[in-house]
Amino acid sequence: MFDPTNYEFAFNLSKHNCFKKLTGKCSLLLTDRQLRKYQKIDTSNKNSFNSVHYCRKLLDYIKLNGMPLPVISIEKKTCGHFSVIDGQHRICIAKTSGLNQVTATTSTSVESECAVCRNKDSSFSYRIKQRLGRTREYIR
């Protein structure tokens, strides 16, 4: 068993597969009023990764049935962060909602930093967001 709440992850999510990246708000943290608002304007398929419903439905499923297969696969990088090889929505949901026991296979990278640490010096966008204190979207 692995506790994702104790570690930091470098997620590789975008506005095409993550509601938070699309709107700036995590669907799991919306108030009822915000949820109703986004439900009215959500034109994507309810099973689409960036739909307001996707992570909420997956969390409900996990609470009822446990973590779906395949097993989450993560790798600890030399910078100390974890990169998700398989299951980044599931690990993000577990971390966000405070689920502290997930089944995951872990491995350790011998010579590799996570993508965020590897590219942060060359990324203009990262440097601007760092000055604004908004880099938590890269490492959580």
PDB file of C-alpha atoms in Angstrom:
ATOM      1  CA  MET A   1       0.000   0.000   0.000  1.00  0.00           C
ATOM      2  CA  PHE A   2       1.123   3.519  -0.778  1.00  0.00           C
ATOM      3  CA  ASP A   3       0.038   6.814   0.838  1.00  0.00           C
ATOM      4  CA  PRO A   4      -0.044   9.541  -1.849  1.00  0.00           C
ATOM      5  CA  THR A   5      -0.881  12.259   0.679  1.00  0.00           C
ATOM      6  CA  ASN A   6       2.697  12.148   2.017  1.00  0.00           C
ATOM      7  CA  TYR A   7       4.483  12.728  -1.303  1.00  0.00           C
ATOM      8  CA  GLU A   8       4.765  15.271  -4.102  1.00  0.00           C
ATOM      9  CA  PHE A   9       3.980  14.313  -7.686  1.00  0.00           C
ATOM     10  CA  ALA A  10       4.877  15.817 -11.031  1.00  0.00           C
ATOM     11  CA  PHE A  11       1.645  15.410 -12.979  1.00  0.00           C
ATOM     12  CA  ASN A  12       1.543  15.524 -16.743  1.00  0.00           C
ATOM     13  CA  LEU A  13      -1.985  16.881 -17.103  1.00  0.00           C
ATOM     14  CA  SER A  14      -3.308  19.476 -19.547  1.00  0.00           C
ATOM     15  CA  LYS A  15      -6.550  21.286 -20.331  1.00  0.00           C
ATOM     16  CA  HIS A  16      -7.419  18.355 -22.599  1.00  0.00           C
ATOM     17  CA  ASN A  17      -7.442  15.787 -19.788  1.00  0.00           C
ATOM     18  CA  CYS A  18      -7.926  17.741 -16.550  1.00  0.00           C
ATOM     19  CA  PHE A  19     -10.815  19.954 -15.446  1.00  0.00           C
ATOM     20  CA  LYS A  20      -8.512  21.975 -13.149  1.00  0.00           C
ATOM     21  CA  LYS A  21      -6.102  22.719 -15.985  1.00  0.00           C
ATOM     22  CA  LEU A  22      -9.057  23.741 -18.148  1.00  0.00           C
ATOM     23  CA  THR A  23     -10.838  25.975 -15.612  1.00  0.00           C
ATOM     24  CA  GLY A  24      -8.399  26.658 -12.768  1.00  0.00           C
ATOM     25  CA  LYS A  25     -10.624  24.808 -10.277  1.00  0.00           C
ATOM     26  CA  CYS A  26     -10.459  21.151  -9.252  1.00  0.00           C
ATOM     27  CA  SER A  27     -13.861  19.505  -9.749  1.00  0.00           C
ATOM     28  CA  LEU A  28     -13.426  17.636  -6.446  1.00  0.00           C
ATOM     29  CA  LEU A  29     -13.179  20.911  -4.529  1.00  0.00           C
ATOM     30  CA  LEU A  30     -16.167  22.719  -6.044  1.00  0.00           C
ATOM     31  CA  THR A  31     -19.022  23.917  -3.859  1.00  0.00           C
ATOM     32  CA  ASP A  32     -22.531  22.759  -4.815  1.00  0.00           C
ATOM     33  CA  ARG A  33     -23.205  26.161  -6.354  1.00  0.00           C
ATOM     34  CA  GLN A  34     -20.002  26.051  -8.443  1.00  0.00           C
ATOM     35  CA  LEU A  35     -20.803  22.495  -9.538  1.00  0.00           C
ATOM     36  CA  ARG A  36     -24.261  23.510 -10.783  1.00  0.00           C
ATOM     37  CA  LYS A  37     -22.692  26.420 -12.682  1.00  0.00           C
ATOM     38  CA  TYR A  38     -20.119  24.202 -14.403  1.00  0.00           C
ATOM     39  CA  GLN A  39     -22.679  21.486 -15.137  1.00  0.00           C
ATOM     40  CA  LYS A  40     -24.687  24.039 -17.123  1.00  0.00           C
ATOM     41  CA  ILE A  41     -21.736  25.078 -19.273  1.00  0.00           C
ATOM     42  CA  ASP A  42     -19.918  21.709 -19.506  1.00  0.00           C
ATOM     43  CA  THR A  43     -20.386  20.748 -23.143  1.00  0.00           C
ATOM     44  CA  SER A  44     -17.970  17.804 -23.087  1.00  0.00           C
ATOM     45  CA  ASN A  45     -18.955  14.186 -22.817  1.00  0.00           C
ATOM     46  CA  LYS A  46     -19.512  13.278 -19.142  1.00  0.00           C
ATOM     47  CA  ASN A  47     -16.819  10.582 -19.494  1.00  0.00           C
ATOM     48  CA  SER A  48     -14.316  12.976 -21.037  1.00  0.00           C
ATOM     49  CA  PHE A  49     -11.199  13.437 -18.886  1.00  0.00           C
ATOM     50  CA  ASN A  50     -11.695  17.212 -18.670  1.00  0.00           C
ATOM     51  CA  SER A  51     -15.399  17.064 -17.813  1.00  0.00           C
ATOM     52  CA  VAL A  52     -16.534  18.408 -14.433  1.00  0.00           C
ATOM     53  CA  HIS A  53     -17.981  14.929 -13.838  1.00  0.00           C
ATOM     54  CA  TYR A  54     -14.973  12.695 -14.616  1.00  0.00           C
ATOM     55  CA  CYS A  55     -12.973  12.820 -11.360  1.00  0.00           C
ATOM     56  CA  ARG A  56     -16.104  13.133  -9.219  1.00  0.00           C
ATOM     57  CA  LYS A  57     -17.558   9.958 -10.765  1.00  0.00           C
ATOM     58  CA  LEU A  58     -14.231   8.154 -10.429  1.00  0.00           C
ATOM     59  CA  LEU A  59     -13.980   9.140  -6.739  1.00  0.00           C
ATOM     60  CA  ASP A  60     -17.515   7.829  -6.114  1.00  0.00           C
ATOM     61  CA  TYR A  61     -16.547   4.572  -7.843  1.00  0.00           C
ATOM     62  CA  ILE A  62     -13.375   4.256  -5.741  1.00  0.00           C
ATOM     63  CA  LYS A  63     -15.314   4.823  -2.514  1.00  0.00           C
ATOM     64  CA  LEU A  64     -17.830   2.105  -3.435  1.00  0.00           C
ATOM     65  CA  ASN A  65     -15.628  -0.468  -5.168  1.00  0.00           C
ATOM     66  CA  GLY A  66     -12.012   0.326  -4.384  1.00  0.00           C
ATOM     67  CA  MET A  67      -9.306   1.444  -6.777  1.00  0.00           C
ATOM     68  CA  PRO A  68      -9.906   0.179 -10.328  1.00  0.00           C
ATOM     69  CA  LEU A  69      -7.262  -1.775 -12.221  1.00  0.00           C
ATOM     70  CA  PRO A  70      -4.641  -1.575 -13.595  1.00  0.00           C
ATOM     71  CA  VAL A  71      -2.545  -0.956 -10.520  1.00  0.00           C
ATOM     72  CA  ILE A  72      -1.138   2.566 -10.291  1.00  0.00           C
ATOM     73  CA  SER A  73       2.513   2.703 -11.330  1.00  0.00           C
ATOM     74  CA  ILE A  74       4.790   5.451 -10.024  1.00  0.00           C
ATOM     75  CA  GLU A  75       8.487   6.201 -10.145  1.00  0.00           C
ATOM     76  CA  LYS A  76      10.527   8.148  -7.592  1.00  0.00           C
ATOM     77  CA  LYS A  77      12.831  10.562  -9.358  1.00  0.00           C
ATOM     78  CA  THR A  78      16.244  11.765  -8.198  1.00  0.00           C
ATOM     79  CA  CYS A  79      14.772  15.190  -7.356  1.00  0.00           C
ATOM     80  CA  GLY A  80      12.521  13.532  -4.750  1.00  0.00           C
ATOM     81  CA  HIS A  81       9.266  13.932  -6.672  1.00  0.00           C
ATOM     82  CA  PHE A  82       7.222  11.050  -8.036  1.00  0.00           C
ATOM     83  CA  SER A  83       6.162  10.744 -11.668  1.00  0.00           C
ATOM     84  CA  VAL A  84       3.075   8.734 -12.515  1.00  0.00           C
ATOM     85  CA  ILE A  85       3.623   6.131 -15.190  1.00  0.00           C
ATOM     86  CA  ASP A  86       0.043   4.822 -15.107  1.00  0.00           C
ATOM     87  CA  GLY A  87      -2.914   6.168 -13.120  1.00  0.00           C
ATOM     88  CA  GLN A  88      -2.325   9.901 -12.773  1.00  0.00           C
ATOM     89  CA  HIS A  89      -6.059  10.708 -12.449  1.00  0.00           C
ATOM     90  CA  ARG A  90      -6.455   8.041  -9.761  1.00  0.00           C
ATOM     91  CA  ILE A  91      -3.396   9.181  -7.774  1.00  0.00           C
ATOM     92  CA  CYS A  92      -4.436  12.843  -8.099  1.00  0.00           C
ATOM     93  CA  ILE A  93      -7.945  11.971  -6.868  1.00  0.00           C
ATOM     94  CA  ALA A  94      -6.496   9.995  -3.953  1.00  0.00           C
ATOM     95  CA  LYS A  95      -4.149  12.843  -3.017  1.00  0.00           C
ATOM     96  CA  THR A  96      -6.806  15.566  -3.358  1.00  0.00           C
ATOM     97  CA  SER A  97      -9.501  13.692  -1.464  1.00  0.00           C
ATOM     98  CA  GLY A  98      -7.173  12.400   1.265  1.00  0.00           C
ATOM     99  CA  LEU A  99      -7.305   8.687   0.413  1.00  0.00           C
ATOM    100  CA  ASN A 100      -4.184   7.464   2.164  1.00  0.00           C
ATOM    101  CA  GLN A 101      -4.029   3.857   1.011  1.00  0.00           C
ATOM    102  CA  VAL A 102      -3.774   2.981  -2.655  1.00  0.00           C
ATOM    103  CA  THR A 103      -2.277  -0.044  -4.301  1.00  0.00           C
ATOM    104  CA  ALA A 104       0.674   1.078  -6.382  1.00  0.00           C
ATOM    105  CA  THR A 105       3.870  -0.312  -7.751  1.00  0.00           C
ATOM    106  CA  THR A 106       6.848   1.942  -7.125  1.00  0.00           C
ATOM    107  CA  SER A 107      10.254   2.029  -8.696  1.00  0.00           C
ATOM    108  CA  THR A 108      13.209   4.358  -8.299  1.00  0.00           C
ATOM    109  CA  SER A 109      14.811   6.225 -11.156  1.00  0.00           C
ATOM    110  CA  VAL A 110      18.575   6.090 -10.978  1.00  0.00           C
ATOM    111  CA  GLU A 111      19.516   9.160 -12.990  1.00  0.00           C
ATOM    112  CA  SER A 112      16.424  11.137 -13.842  1.00  0.00           C
ATOM    113  CA  GLU A 113      14.691  14.208 -12.449  1.00  0.00           C
ATOM    114  CA  CYS A 114      10.958  14.687 -12.961  1.00  0.00           C
ATOM    115  CA  ALA A 115       9.907  16.629 -16.061  1.00  0.00           C
ATOM    116  CA  VAL A 116       9.171  19.756 -14.007  1.00  0.00           C
ATOM    117  CA  CYS A 117      12.593  19.896 -12.334  1.00  0.00           C
ATOM    118  CA  ARG A 118      14.341  18.983 -15.589  1.00  0.00           C
ATOM    119  CA  ASN A 119      12.645  21.777 -17.556  1.00  0.00           C
ATOM    120  CA  LYS A 120      11.998  24.522 -15.004  1.00  0.00           C
ATOM    121  CA  ASP A 121      15.176  26.482 -15.815  1.00  0.00           C
ATOM    122  CA  SER A 122      14.408  26.549 -19.536  1.00  0.00           C
ATOM    123  CA  SER A 123      10.643  27.153 -19.238  1.00  0.00           C
ATOM    124  CA  PHE A 124       9.645  30.818 -19.517  1.00  0.00           C
ATOM    125  CA  SER A 125       6.116  29.962 -18.343  1.00  0.00           C
ATOM    126  CA  TYR A 126       7.438  28.211 -15.229  1.00  0.00           C
ATOM    127  CA  ARG A 127       9.670  31.158 -14.293  1.00  0.00           C
ATOM    128  CA  ILE A 128       6.755  33.599 -14.554  1.00  0.00           C
ATOM    129  CA  LYS A 129       4.475  31.362 -12.507  1.00  0.00           C
ATOM    130  CA  GLN A 130       7.280  30.885  -9.964  1.00  0.00           C
ATOM    131  CA  ARG A 131       7.503  34.664  -9.486  1.00  0.00           C
ATOM    132  CA  LEU A 132       3.740  34.769  -9.004  1.00  0.00           C
ATOM    133  CA  GLY A 133       3.857  31.854  -6.541  1.00  0.00           C
ATOM    134  CA  ARG A 134       1.727  29.637  -8.796  1.00  0.00           C
ATOM    135  CA  THR A 135       3.962  26.619  -9.353  1.00  0.00           C
ATOM    136  CA  ARG A 136       1.794  24.276  -7.240  1.00  0.00           C
ATOM    137  CA  GLU A 137       0.003  23.315 -10.442  1.00  0.00           C
ATOM    138  CA  TYR A 138       3.187  21.589 -11.589  1.00  0.00           C
ATOM    139  CA  ILE A 139       4.141  19.775  -8.393  1.00  0.00           C
ATOM    140  CA  ARG A 140       1.452  18.641  -5.958  1.00  0.00           C
TER     141      ARG A 140
END
